[in-house]
Coordinates of C-alpha atoms and ligand atoms in Angstrom, one line a residue:
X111 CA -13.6 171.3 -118.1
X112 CA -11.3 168.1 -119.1
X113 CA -9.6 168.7 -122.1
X114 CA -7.9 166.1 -124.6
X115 CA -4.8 168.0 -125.7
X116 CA -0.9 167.4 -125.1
X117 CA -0.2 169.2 -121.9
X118 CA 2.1 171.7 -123.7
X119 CA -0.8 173.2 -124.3
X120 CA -2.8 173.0 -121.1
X121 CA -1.7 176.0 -119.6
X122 CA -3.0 178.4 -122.7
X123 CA -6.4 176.4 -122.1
X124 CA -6.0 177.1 -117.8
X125 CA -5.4 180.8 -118.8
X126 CA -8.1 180.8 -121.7
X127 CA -11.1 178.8 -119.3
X128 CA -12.4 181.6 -117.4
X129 CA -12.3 184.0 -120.4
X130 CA -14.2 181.2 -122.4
X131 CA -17.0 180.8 -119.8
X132 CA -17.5 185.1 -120.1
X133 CA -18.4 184.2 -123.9
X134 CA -21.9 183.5 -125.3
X135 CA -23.1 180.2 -124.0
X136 CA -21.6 177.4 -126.3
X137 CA -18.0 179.0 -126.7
X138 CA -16.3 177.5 -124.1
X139 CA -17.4 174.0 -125.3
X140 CA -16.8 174.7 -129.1
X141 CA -13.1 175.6 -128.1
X142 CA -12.5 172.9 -126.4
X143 CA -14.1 170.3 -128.9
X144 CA -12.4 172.3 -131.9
X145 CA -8.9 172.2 -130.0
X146 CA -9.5 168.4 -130.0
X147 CA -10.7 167.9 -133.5
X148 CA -7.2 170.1 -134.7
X149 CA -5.4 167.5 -132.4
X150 CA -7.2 164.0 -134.0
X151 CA -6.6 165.8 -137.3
X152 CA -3.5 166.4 -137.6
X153 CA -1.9 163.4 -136.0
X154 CA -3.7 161.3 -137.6
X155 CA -3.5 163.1 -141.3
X156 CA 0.1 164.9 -140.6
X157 CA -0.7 168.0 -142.1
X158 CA -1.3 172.0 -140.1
X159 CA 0.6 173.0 -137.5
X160 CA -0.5 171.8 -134.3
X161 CA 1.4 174.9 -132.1
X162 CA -0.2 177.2 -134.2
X163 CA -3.4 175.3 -134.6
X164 CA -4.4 174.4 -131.2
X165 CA -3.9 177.7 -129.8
X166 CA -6.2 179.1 -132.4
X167 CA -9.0 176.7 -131.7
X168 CA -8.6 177.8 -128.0
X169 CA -8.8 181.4 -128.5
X170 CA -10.6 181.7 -132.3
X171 CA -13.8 182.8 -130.6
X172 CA -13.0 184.3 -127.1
X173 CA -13.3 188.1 -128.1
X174 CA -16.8 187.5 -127.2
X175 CA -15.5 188.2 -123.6
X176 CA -15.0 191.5 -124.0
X177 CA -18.2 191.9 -125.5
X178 CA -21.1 193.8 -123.7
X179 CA -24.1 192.1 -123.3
X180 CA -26.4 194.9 -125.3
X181 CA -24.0 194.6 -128.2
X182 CA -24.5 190.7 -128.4
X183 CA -27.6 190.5 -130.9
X184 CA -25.0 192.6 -133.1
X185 CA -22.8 190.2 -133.3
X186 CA -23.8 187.0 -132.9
X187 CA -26.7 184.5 -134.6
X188 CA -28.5 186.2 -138.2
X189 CA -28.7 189.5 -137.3
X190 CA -25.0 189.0 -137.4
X191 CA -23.0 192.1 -139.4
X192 CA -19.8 191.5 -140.9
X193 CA -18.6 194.5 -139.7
X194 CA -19.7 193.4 -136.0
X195 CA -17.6 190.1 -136.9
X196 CA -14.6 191.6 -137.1
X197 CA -14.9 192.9 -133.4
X198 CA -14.6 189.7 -131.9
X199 CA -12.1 188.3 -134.2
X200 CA -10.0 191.3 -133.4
X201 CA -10.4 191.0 -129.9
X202 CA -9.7 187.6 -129.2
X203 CA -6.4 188.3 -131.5
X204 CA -5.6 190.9 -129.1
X205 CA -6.7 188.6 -125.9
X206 CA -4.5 185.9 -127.4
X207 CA -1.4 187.7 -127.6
X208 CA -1.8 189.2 -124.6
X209 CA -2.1 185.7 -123.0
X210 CA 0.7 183.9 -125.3
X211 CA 3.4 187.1 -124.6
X212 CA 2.7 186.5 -120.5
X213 CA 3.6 182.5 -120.7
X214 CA 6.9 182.9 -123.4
X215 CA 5.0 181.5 -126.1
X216 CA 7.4 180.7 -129.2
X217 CA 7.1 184.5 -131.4
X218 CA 7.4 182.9 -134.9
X219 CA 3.8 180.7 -133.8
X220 CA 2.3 183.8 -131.7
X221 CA 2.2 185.7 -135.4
X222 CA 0.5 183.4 -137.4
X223 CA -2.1 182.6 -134.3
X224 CA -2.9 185.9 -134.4
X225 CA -3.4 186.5 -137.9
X226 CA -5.5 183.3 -138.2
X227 CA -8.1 184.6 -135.2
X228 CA -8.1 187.7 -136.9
X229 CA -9.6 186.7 -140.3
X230 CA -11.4 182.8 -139.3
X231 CA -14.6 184.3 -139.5
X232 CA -14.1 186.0 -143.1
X233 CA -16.8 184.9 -146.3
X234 CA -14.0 185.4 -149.0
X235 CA -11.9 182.7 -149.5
X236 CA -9.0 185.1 -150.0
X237 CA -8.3 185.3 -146.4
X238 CA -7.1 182.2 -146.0
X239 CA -3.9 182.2 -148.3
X240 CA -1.5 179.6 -145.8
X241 CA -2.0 176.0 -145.3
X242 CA -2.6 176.3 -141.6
X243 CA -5.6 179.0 -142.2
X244 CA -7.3 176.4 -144.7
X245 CA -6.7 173.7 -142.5
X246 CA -8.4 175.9 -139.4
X247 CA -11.3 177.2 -141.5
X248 CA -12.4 173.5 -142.8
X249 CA -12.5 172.0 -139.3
X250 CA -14.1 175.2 -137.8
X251 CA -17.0 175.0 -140.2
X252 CA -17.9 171.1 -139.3
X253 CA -19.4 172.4 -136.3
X254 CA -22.3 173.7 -138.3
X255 CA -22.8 169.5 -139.6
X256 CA -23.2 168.4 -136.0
X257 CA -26.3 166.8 -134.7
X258 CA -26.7 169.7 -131.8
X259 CA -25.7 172.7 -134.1
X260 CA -28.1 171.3 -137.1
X261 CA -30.8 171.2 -134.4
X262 CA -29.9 175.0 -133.2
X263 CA -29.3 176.6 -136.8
X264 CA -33.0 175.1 -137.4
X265 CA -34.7 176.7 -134.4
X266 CA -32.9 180.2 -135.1
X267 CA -34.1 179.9 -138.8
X268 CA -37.6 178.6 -138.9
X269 CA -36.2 176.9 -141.7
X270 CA -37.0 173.0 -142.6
X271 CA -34.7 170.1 -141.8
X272 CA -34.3 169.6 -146.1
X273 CA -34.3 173.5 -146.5
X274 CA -31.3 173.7 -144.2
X275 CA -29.6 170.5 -145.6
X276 CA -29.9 172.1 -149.7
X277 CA -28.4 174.7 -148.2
X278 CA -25.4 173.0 -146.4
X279 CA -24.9 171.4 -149.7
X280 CA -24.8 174.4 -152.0
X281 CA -23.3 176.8 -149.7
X282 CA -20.8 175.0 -147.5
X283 CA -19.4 171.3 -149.3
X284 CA -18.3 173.3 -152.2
X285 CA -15.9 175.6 -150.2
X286 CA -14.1 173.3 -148.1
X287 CA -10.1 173.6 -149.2
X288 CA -9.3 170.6 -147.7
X289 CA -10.6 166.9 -149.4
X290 CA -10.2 165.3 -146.1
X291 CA -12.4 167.7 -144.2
X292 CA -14.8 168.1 -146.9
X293 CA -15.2 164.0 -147.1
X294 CA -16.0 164.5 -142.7
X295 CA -18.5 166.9 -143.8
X296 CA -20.4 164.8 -146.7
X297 CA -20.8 162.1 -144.0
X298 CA -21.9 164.1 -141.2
X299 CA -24.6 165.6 -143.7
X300 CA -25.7 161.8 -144.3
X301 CA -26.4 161.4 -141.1
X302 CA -28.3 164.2 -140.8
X303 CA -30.4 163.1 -143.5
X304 CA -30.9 159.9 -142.1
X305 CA -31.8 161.6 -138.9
X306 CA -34.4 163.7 -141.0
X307 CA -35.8 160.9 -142.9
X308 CA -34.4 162.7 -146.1
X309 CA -32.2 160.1 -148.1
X310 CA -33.8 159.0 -151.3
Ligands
FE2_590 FE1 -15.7 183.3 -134.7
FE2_591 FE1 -15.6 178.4 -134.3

């Protein structure tokens, strides 16, 4: 799979690929379209780290690899347990070390990569106490905005096109540390509204 990234960082995504396509069906094309949205975002808005963040995006979901297949319902979609979370975040920090110690990766970037995939998927906003966490969480969550994830969230939940959007707008746009990620969301919520036929 082409991926838009400075080619520094094409040879974590070679090593990360084949891992990726192991994961639940989805992964490998959220990593790659979240490693380009933390690219677009921070050259065009100068702020995260972009050799901490793009290795994160890479590798912020690929302990799903090492899951087995009858422990998948655990851990993935509503039946989802936050103790079951912290498997694949833990894995994939392990994975990515792994990975980043074989090709000489920088040591003072490794740490914080590691500690960000080992907490992205946490409720509390706690967790994310460095700028480069925030940054990560924000754009992570505008997935959940996107035409083809509004569309999936609706057929896991039997829920209505309005019901899920209330709920986008009570329980996501609030929480958004960053004003410039938070304003991406907002619009991509209008257009799903439009979409719907829901704007008053
Ligand atoms: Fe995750
Ligand atoms: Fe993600």
């Amino acid at each position: 799979m082409k991926i838009n990234i400075p080619s520094k960082y094409k040879k974590i995504w070679e090593r990360a690929e084949p891992l990726l396509k192991k994961c639940r069906p989805g992964d490998l094309i959220h990593a790659k379209q979240t490693a380009e949205l933390v690219y677009n975002f921070i050259k065009t808005h100068k702020k995260g780290d972009m050799d901490i963040l793009i290795p994160v995006a890479i590798f912020h979901d690929i302990g799903h690899a090492a899951i087995l297949p009858e422990h998948f319902e655990k851990i993935s979609g509503l039946k989802k347990l936050p103790n079951s979370k912290l498997v694949h975040m833990l894995t994939g920090a392990k994975i990515a070390k792994e990975i980043l110690t074989k090709i000489k990766y920088p040591k003072s970037k490794t740490k914080e990569i590691i500690e960000i995939i080992s907490i992205h998927d946490m409720e509390e906003p706690k967790w994310f106490d460095t700028k480069n966490k925030k940054i990560f969480r924000d754009l992570d969550h505008l997935d959940r905005f996107s035409k083809k994830r509004f569309k999936t969230i609706l057929n896991l939940t039997n829920w209505t096109p309005k019901q899920l959007i209330e709920y986008l707008k009570k329980k996501e746009i609030p929480f958004f540390f960053n004003r410039e990620i938070k304003e991406i969301a907002e619009e991509m919520l209008k257009e799903r509204e439009k979409e719907y036929k829901l704007l008053s």
